[in-house]
Amino acid sequence: IDIQNPFWLRISKKSLLGSDCIKANAQSCGECIQVAEKCGWCTDPNFLKQGDSKSARCDELEALIKKGCSKTMIENPRGSTKVLQDKPVTNRKKDPAGQPITDRKNDTVIIQIQPQKLELNLRSGEPQTFKLKFKRAEDYPIDLYYLMDLSFSMKDDLENVKNLGTALMHEMQGITSDFRIGFGSFVEKTVMPYISTTPARLINPCTSNENCTSPFSYKNVLKLTDDGSKFNSLVSQQQISGNLDSPEGGFDAIMQVAVCGKDIGWRNVTRLLVFSTDAGFHFAGDGKLGGIVLPNDGKCHLENNMYTMSHYYDYPSIAHLVQKLSDNNIQTIFAVTQEFQPVYQELKNLIPKSAVGTLSSNSSNVIKLIIDSYNSLSSEVILENTKLPEGVSISYKANCKNGVVGTGENDRKCFNISIGDEVSFDIAIESKKCPSDRKSQTIKIKPLGFAEEVEITLNFICECECSLTGEPVSKECHNGNGTFECGACRCNEGRIGRKCECSTDEVRTDDLDANCRKDNGTDICSNYGDCVCGTCECKKKDNPEERYSGKFCECDNFNCDRSNNKLCGGHGRCECRVCICDPLYTGSACDCSLDNSTCMAANQQICNGRGTCECGVCKCTNPKFQGSTCEICPTCPGVCPEHKDCVQCRAFQTGEKKDSCEAECGYLHVITVPERENLPQPGGQTYSFTHCKERDANDCWFYYTYGVRNDSQKEVYVCPAGPDIIPIVAGVVAGIVLIGLALLLIWKLLMIIHDRREFAKFEKEKMNAKWDTGENPIYKSAVTTVVNPKYEGK
């Protein structure tokens, strides 16, 4: 059974208060599958245990399997999505000359959205998802209707619009080769106080020197045509009119343009409405000023291309206009003067697929405004859907250009879409409940401003397949008081019980209640259930894993003994308040293990031979031993000192116990090895042992190992005592040091003797030296004696 959810499915988490499936108290398979997509119904006739109500068949799939219902006996229908019409989007291109390559006669239908028809089978709580593709086609036909304010302030604008037809036709050839244009005008309602109703003003509402036409509400001047010159001709014949107040009746005109499709000549192509004015607008409620209180009916009232009910119906509201423009796939361009730009900008925010352009004072820039606004509108794709049936919701996720994903407020929008660009939308439709009539419903999804749409048929899964083979007036249901379907009885109206054995009038009788009291006691169904038709139906716990059972609801599966805060120690199941333990476990809470592996010590002995294994835990026979395997003795001397005397007497016949060696130390099996290296090393034995180093009576060290075999034989390996290595090492070191010092002293003495001999020799040679007393011939005295001749010795 596939219980995985498809893409974008919001998986409902299990409630902390219990299963929603159980809480629903479903009495049939159909009721069960409508609770949530995670709920299944067990059709096994023998599934229910004593005390279980019929609603216990409805639970989460894993819970049903855990309770013993086979997967093949679980009814769990799933929703599905089927594509009925999937025509590919149209690829239209132009040749270098600007003409379409595709033959118009064979290309009457242009497809921009795919698929076109789907059928969804909806299971409550299980969304069905599909992908919608949109590709903006090149050379897509356009219908443009120019709706102009002809009040007196627009006089100079009319002159510039008179040649709009051919000029706009020429400009639009760069966008599409199939373009049509129409023209309409509006002024105001023909009642006071919007216009003057005096006879003269009804003929000419302008001043005496101005020639104006009679006021009117809305006039369809030219039906949509591909003849630009005809547009110019008819528009040039139009005259300005006038009114009293500043706001105009443009909303009346927009409503008629939207709903009078045949009169306007709209095709199922791109529909553009250009609304040109230099003033504000009246809206719903303003008609009361003229005594008009009937709301606008949103219907076409054109006679001879004139709106005839302006005096009878109020102006439409903004919401009403939005609905009609959307229903008729009309995109609106508000071409207004700078002064009223903020007003119409706010209006644009309320009308999807609309744009606002700033009109020059004389409308000279109207063509550029239209081209720019059209490019802005056509570059965005916004999906909308028709009204959804009760309980049905829809979600979108936009996959736009350059990997941009639209979520939140932009989940159904893509922007900056050029001609030929392709975008897609992931759509999920979910039903929370079945409709009251359980009939199929149809909804439509379409991109705003386009005539194309996707038609989706919604079928609701309200019953299980097994109900189709149900047996009416079945013998399984008490005297035929129900239909046996999906493994249970669906009772007729007025009947209840697992077998429809009771009528609703008999439910609370004392005679029936007596059958629900255990041992003629006072408690009905042990206070854990309800007595229905003389049979206990046990109450349901918030936790679906916990349940009451038994004929009198006297049993449950959650009140057994616990160990380590786990029911039955986590090693058993609770049945009627008694633990049924798993193999190798026993005890009232299944907390006693029969497996003694946890008591096995490292020496492969149970509890080191110092205790017994009870419930997987060592109970040491001697209280001085502790630890998980009685391996610790905090008050005991070490193993080595404990056996030192016995090892000495058995191995060397020395020590304190040499006289009583056989009596006190006979338990040791001594093995003598010649060298210390021959003692047992780690990893070479199947039992644990201890290395010991002790000093004997002669102050010599001896080495041995002590271990206990699996047969409890205590085994000692002994290496005979040897010389004390420390004095030897110390003597060697001292000898080396002393020899070194002696050599240094000898060398020093020899050097002193040698130096003295050399000094004495030097002194002797010095005494025997004969020095010449003559003067050096090259020596010159530094003293010069000068005698003054005149002095003459005086």
mmCIF file of C-alpha atoms in Angstrom, residues 448-661:
data_model
loop_
_atom_site.group_PDB
_atom_site.id
_atom_site.type_symbol
_atom_site.label_atom_id
_atom_site.label_comp_id
_atom_site.label_asym_id
_atom_site.label_seq_id
_atom_site.Cartn_x
_atom_site.Cartn_y
_atom_site.Cartn_z
ATOM 1 C CA LEU A 448 -5.876 36.898 -16.873
ATOM 2 C CA GLY A 449 -6.469 38.793 -20.111
ATOM 3 C CA PHE A 450 -6.523 35.671 -22.279
ATOM 4 C CA ALA A 451 -9.510 33.764 -23.595
ATOM 5 C CA GLU A 452 -7.849 30.382 -23.185
ATOM 6 C CA GLU A 453 -8.639 28.343 -20.094
ATOM 7 C CA VAL A 454 -8.118 24.939 -18.513
ATOM 8 C CA GLU A 455 -11.250 23.006 -17.656
ATOM 9 C CA ILE A 456 -10.921 20.714 -14.636
ATOM 10 C CA THR A 457 -13.547 18.161 -13.628
ATOM 11 C CA LEU A 458 -13.470 17.270 -9.940
ATOM 12 C CA ASN A 459 -14.731 13.837 -8.891
ATOM 13 C CA PHE A 460 -14.936 13.210 -5.160
ATOM 14 C CA ILE A 461 -14.012 9.854 -3.606
ATOM 15 C CA CYS A 462 -16.736 9.554 -0.985
ATOM 16 C CA GLU A 463 -17.171 5.780 -0.812
ATOM 17 C CA CYS A 464 -14.900 2.737 -0.863
ATOM 18 C CA GLU A 465 -14.919 0.310 -3.764
ATOM 19 C CA CYS A 466 -15.958 -2.493 -1.449
ATOM 20 C CA SER A 467 -19.259 -0.697 -0.814
ATOM 21 C CA LEU A 468 -20.250 -1.409 -4.434
ATOM 22 C CA THR A 469 -20.468 -5.120 -3.613
ATOM 23 C CA GLY A 470 -22.396 -4.606 -0.382
ATOM 24 C CA GLU A 471 -25.268 -6.966 0.462
ATOM 25 C CA PRO A 472 -28.480 -5.109 1.350
ATOM 26 C CA VAL A 473 -30.797 -6.637 3.969
ATOM 27 C CA SER A 474 -27.951 -8.967 4.899
ATOM 28 C CA LYS A 475 -28.322 -11.877 7.281
ATOM 29 C CA GLU A 476 -25.068 -10.724 8.852
ATOM 30 C CA CYS A 477 -26.904 -7.655 10.097
ATOM 31 C CA HIS A 478 -29.521 -8.540 12.730
ATOM 32 C CA ASN A 479 -32.741 -9.522 10.894
ATOM 33 C CA GLY A 480 -31.562 -7.715 7.774
ATOM 34 C CA ASN A 481 -31.448 -4.300 9.500
ATOM 35 C CA GLY A 482 -28.416 -3.186 7.530
ATOM 36 C CA THR A 483 -26.169 -3.613 4.515
ATOM 37 C CA PHE A 484 -23.133 -5.812 4.951
ATOM 38 C CA GLU A 485 -20.288 -4.012 3.197
ATOM 39 C CA CYS A 486 -16.515 -3.706 3.666
ATOM 40 C CA GLY A 487 -16.536 -6.351 6.425
ATOM 41 C CA ALA A 488 -19.098 -4.578 8.634
ATOM 42 C CA CYS A 489 -22.758 -3.726 8.830
ATOM 43 C CA ARG A 490 -23.914 -0.301 7.700
ATOM 44 C CA CYS A 491 -27.093 0.022 9.723
ATOM 45 C CA ASN A 492 -30.366 1.302 8.414
ATOM 46 C CA GLU A 493 -31.662 4.547 9.854
ATOM 47 C CA GLY A 494 -32.751 4.091 13.448
ATOM 48 C CA ARG A 495 -30.587 1.009 14.015
ATOM 49 C CA ILE A 496 -27.254 0.829 15.866
ATOM 50 C CA GLY A 497 -24.784 -1.765 17.134
ATOM 51 C CA ARG A 498 -22.088 -3.841 15.537
ATOM 52 C CA LYS A 499 -24.749 -6.042 13.986
ATOM 53 C CA CYS A 500 -27.512 -3.409 13.902
ATOM 54 C CA GLU A 501 -29.158 -5.412 16.653
ATOM 55 C CA CYS A 502 -30.690 -2.433 18.467
ATOM 56 C CA SER A 503 -32.930 0.444 17.667
ATOM 57 C CA THR A 504 -32.077 3.875 18.983
ATOM 58 C CA ASP A 505 -35.150 3.696 21.264
ATOM 59 C CA GLU A 506 -33.766 0.645 23.114
ATOM 60 C CA VAL A 507 -30.263 1.837 23.816
ATOM 61 C CA ARG A 508 -30.734 2.962 27.453
ATOM 62 C CA THR A 509 -32.958 0.282 28.907
ATOM 63 C CA ASP A 510 -32.064 -1.320 32.252
ATOM 64 C CA ASP A 511 -32.426 -4.835 30.861
ATOM 65 C CA LEU A 512 -29.737 -4.214 28.302
ATOM 66 C CA ASP A 513 -27.467 -2.487 30.818
ATOM 67 C CA ALA A 514 -27.542 -5.609 33.034
ATOM 68 C CA ASN A 515 -25.638 -7.472 30.323
ATOM 69 C CA CYS A 516 -22.828 -4.947 30.605
ATOM 70 C CA ARG A 517 -22.162 -5.405 34.352
ATOM 71 C CA LYS A 518 -19.407 -7.824 35.352
ATOM 72 C CA ASP A 519 -20.382 -10.279 38.128
ATOM 73 C CA ASN A 520 -23.662 -8.385 38.633
ATOM 74 C CA GLY A 521 -21.679 -5.393 39.847
ATOM 75 C CA THR A 522 -22.710 -1.766 39.699
ATOM 76 C CA ASP A 523 -20.150 -0.555 37.169
ATOM 77 C CA ILE A 524 -21.329 -0.577 33.579
ATOM 78 C CA CYS A 525 -18.530 -1.820 31.321
ATOM 79 C CA SER A 526 -16.098 -1.372 34.233
ATOM 80 C CA ASN A 527 -16.541 2.402 33.767
ATOM 81 C CA TYR A 528 -14.341 2.152 30.664
ATOM 82 C CA GLY A 529 -17.019 1.790 28.012
ATOM 83 C CA ASP A 530 -20.587 2.351 26.909
ATOM 84 C CA CYS A 531 -23.319 -0.226 26.912
ATOM 85 C CA VAL A 532 -24.741 -0.323 23.385
ATOM 86 C CA CYS A 533 -27.517 -2.793 22.809
ATOM 87 C CA GLY A 534 -26.390 -4.903 25.763
ATOM 88 C CA THR A 535 -22.805 -5.070 24.527
ATOM 89 C CA CYS A 536 -19.887 -3.089 25.861
ATOM 90 C CA GLU A 537 -18.164 -0.799 23.388
ATOM 91 C CA CYS A 538 -14.953 0.258 25.074
ATOM 92 C CA LYS A 539 -13.852 3.871 25.207
ATOM 93 C CA LYS A 540 -10.984 5.068 23.072
ATOM 94 C CA LYS A 541 -7.861 6.593 24.540
ATOM 95 C CA ASP A 542 -6.236 9.699 23.120
ATOM 96 C CA ASN A 543 -3.145 7.595 22.501
ATOM 97 C CA PRO A 544 -4.118 5.143 19.732
ATOM 98 C CA GLU A 545 -1.596 2.614 21.069
ATOM 99 C CA GLU A 546 -3.561 2.323 24.308
ATOM 100 C CA ARG A 547 -6.949 0.603 24.285
ATOM 101 C CA TYR A 548 -9.475 -1.125 26.490
ATOM 102 C CA SER A 549 -10.758 -4.583 25.617
ATOM 103 C CA GLY A 550 -12.704 -7.526 26.992
ATOM 104 C CA LYS A 551 -16.377 -8.340 27.250
ATOM 105 C CA PHE A 552 -16.800 -5.814 30.059
ATOM 106 C CA CYS A 553 -13.868 -3.561 29.041
ATOM 107 C CA GLU A 554 -12.086 -4.958 32.075
ATOM 108 C CA CYS A 555 -8.811 -5.381 30.215
ATOM 109 C CA ASP A 556 -6.335 -2.903 28.860
ATOM 110 C CA ASN A 557 -2.838 -2.935 27.398
ATOM 111 C CA PHE A 558 -1.262 -0.084 29.343
ATOM 112 C CA ASN A 559 -1.689 -0.853 33.086
ATOM 113 C CA CYS A 560 0.956 -3.591 33.438
ATOM 114 C CA ASP A 561 4.036 -3.423 35.658
ATOM 115 C CA ARG A 562 6.811 -1.185 34.445
ATOM 116 C CA SER A 563 10.599 -1.346 34.684
ATOM 117 C CA ASN A 564 12.961 1.509 33.844
ATOM 118 C CA ASN A 565 9.810 3.531 33.095
ATOM 119 C CA LYS A 566 8.956 1.104 30.279
ATOM 120 C CA LEU A 567 5.840 -0.999 30.033
ATOM 121 C CA CYS A 568 6.826 -4.627 30.726
ATOM 122 C CA GLY A 569 10.427 -3.429 30.825
ATOM 123 C CA GLY A 570 10.362 -3.060 27.049
ATOM 124 C CA HIS A 571 10.730 -6.848 26.780
ATOM 125 C CA GLY A 572 7.126 -7.951 26.459
ATOM 126 C CA ARG A 573 3.550 -6.945 25.703
ATOM 127 C CA CYS A 574 0.711 -6.085 28.007
ATOM 128 C CA GLU A 575 -2.430 -8.182 27.673
ATOM 129 C CA CYS A 576 -5.289 -7.652 30.070
ATOM 130 C CA ARG A 577 -2.973 -5.980 32.587
ATOM 131 C CA VAL A 578 -0.498 -8.910 32.616
ATOM 132 C CA CYS A 579 2.926 -8.854 30.956
ATOM 133 C CA ILE A 580 3.552 -11.552 28.352
ATOM 134 C CA CYS A 581 7.354 -11.638 28.268
ATOM 135 C CA ASP A 582 9.598 -12.153 25.284
ATOM 136 C CA PRO A 583 11.858 -15.255 25.210
ATOM 137 C CA LEU A 584 14.794 -15.134 27.681
ATOM 138 C CA TYR A 585 12.865 -12.739 29.967
ATOM 139 C CA THR A 586 10.691 -13.376 32.984
ATOM 140 C CA GLY A 587 9.234 -11.545 35.958
ATOM 141 C CA SER A 588 6.075 -9.494 36.477
ATOM 142 C CA ALA A 589 7.596 -6.611 34.494
ATOM 143 C CA CYS A 590 9.695 -8.816 32.154
ATOM 144 C CA ASP A 591 12.735 -7.238 33.780
ATOM 145 C CA CYS A 592 14.505 -10.499 34.646
ATOM 146 C CA SER A 593 16.811 -11.726 31.893
ATOM 147 C CA LEU A 594 17.519 -15.432 31.575
ATOM 148 C CA ASP A 595 20.626 -14.742 29.552
ATOM 149 C CA ASN A 596 23.814 -15.063 31.725
ATOM 150 C CA SER A 597 26.142 -13.505 29.140
ATOM 151 C CA THR A 598 26.035 -10.251 31.069
ATOM 152 C CA CYS A 599 27.460 -12.093 34.102
ATOM 153 C CA MET A 600 30.409 -13.576 32.210
ATOM 154 C CA ALA A 601 33.757 -12.228 33.468
ATOM 155 C CA ALA A 602 36.872 -11.698 31.396
ATOM 156 C CA ASN A 603 38.189 -15.069 32.574
ATOM 157 C CA GLN A 604 35.081 -16.708 31.109
ATOM 158 C CA GLN A 605 33.766 -17.521 34.581
ATOM 159 C CA ILE A 606 30.294 -16.665 35.804
ATOM 160 C CA CYS A 607 30.747 -13.753 38.213
ATOM 161 C CA ASN A 608 34.472 -14.612 38.504
ATOM 162 C CA GLY A 609 33.441 -17.661 40.530
ATOM 163 C CA ARG A 610 32.474 -15.408 43.421
ATOM 164 C CA GLY A 611 28.710 -15.195 42.968
ATOM 165 C CA THR A 612 25.555 -16.308 41.125
ATOM 166 C CA CYS A 613 23.823 -14.805 38.088
ATOM 167 C CA GLU A 614 20.248 -13.707 38.821
ATOM 168 C CA CYS A 615 18.181 -11.894 36.107
ATOM 169 C CA GLY A 616 21.345 -11.112 34.220
ATOM 170 C CA VAL A 617 23.017 -9.482 37.264
ATOM 171 C CA CYS A 618 25.789 -10.949 39.469
ATOM 172 C CA LYS A 619 24.907 -11.481 43.134
ATOM 173 C CA CYS A 620 28.301 -11.831 44.903
ATOM 174 C CA THR A 621 28.355 -14.550 47.601
ATOM 175 C CA ASN A 622 31.101 -12.773 49.539
ATOM 176 C CA PRO A 623 30.070 -9.232 50.424
ATOM 177 C CA LYS A 624 33.642 -7.959 50.168
ATOM 178 C CA PHE A 625 33.503 -8.423 46.374
ATOM 179 C CA GLN A 626 31.796 -5.896 44.144
ATOM 180 C CA GLY A 627 31.390 -4.993 40.459
ATOM 181 C CA SER A 628 29.240 -6.255 37.587
ATOM 182 C CA THR A 629 31.111 -9.584 37.681
ATOM 183 C CA CYS A 630 32.332 -9.531 41.352
ATOM 184 C CA GLU A 631 35.769 -8.508 40.134
ATOM 185 C CA ILE A 632 36.395 -5.693 42.626
ATOM 186 C CA CYS A 633 37.448 -6.106 46.261
ATOM 187 C CA PRO A 634 38.258 -2.698 47.817
ATOM 188 C CA THR A 635 39.318 -4.222 51.199
ATOM 189 C CA CYS A 636 41.356 -7.122 49.830
ATOM 190 C CA PRO A 637 45.163 -7.030 49.548
ATOM 191 C CA GLY A 638 46.604 -7.239 46.097
ATOM 192 C CA VAL A 639 46.873 -10.607 44.361
ATOM 193 C CA CYS A 640 50.675 -10.412 44.322
ATOM 194 C CA PRO A 641 51.259 -9.850 48.081
ATOM 195 C CA GLU A 642 48.484 -12.339 48.897
ATOM 196 C CA HIS A 643 50.265 -15.260 47.173
ATOM 197 C CA LYS A 644 53.896 -14.135 47.715
ATOM 198 C CA ASP A 645 54.669 -16.471 50.654
ATOM 199 C CA CYS A 646 53.093 -19.500 48.975
ATOM 200 C CA VAL A 647 55.028 -18.864 45.749
ATOM 201 C CA GLN A 648 58.282 -18.595 47.728
ATOM 202 C CA CYS A 649 57.740 -21.806 49.633
ATOM 203 C CA ARG A 650 56.541 -23.783 46.585
ATOM 204 C CA ALA A 651 59.166 -22.479 44.166
ATOM 205 C CA PHE A 652 62.229 -21.777 46.372
ATOM 206 C CA GLN A 653 61.424 -23.572 49.704
ATOM 207 C CA THR A 654 61.895 -20.273 51.518
ATOM 208 C CA GLY A 655 59.711 -17.727 53.182
ATOM 209 C CA GLU A 656 57.478 -17.665 56.207
ATOM 210 C CA LYS A 657 55.325 -20.631 55.092
ATOM 211 C CA LYS A 658 58.110 -23.033 54.159
ATOM 212 C CA ASP A 659 57.277 -25.262 57.130
ATOM 213 C CA SER A 660 53.529 -25.451 56.381
ATOM 214 C CA CYS A 661 53.778 -25.139 52.634
#
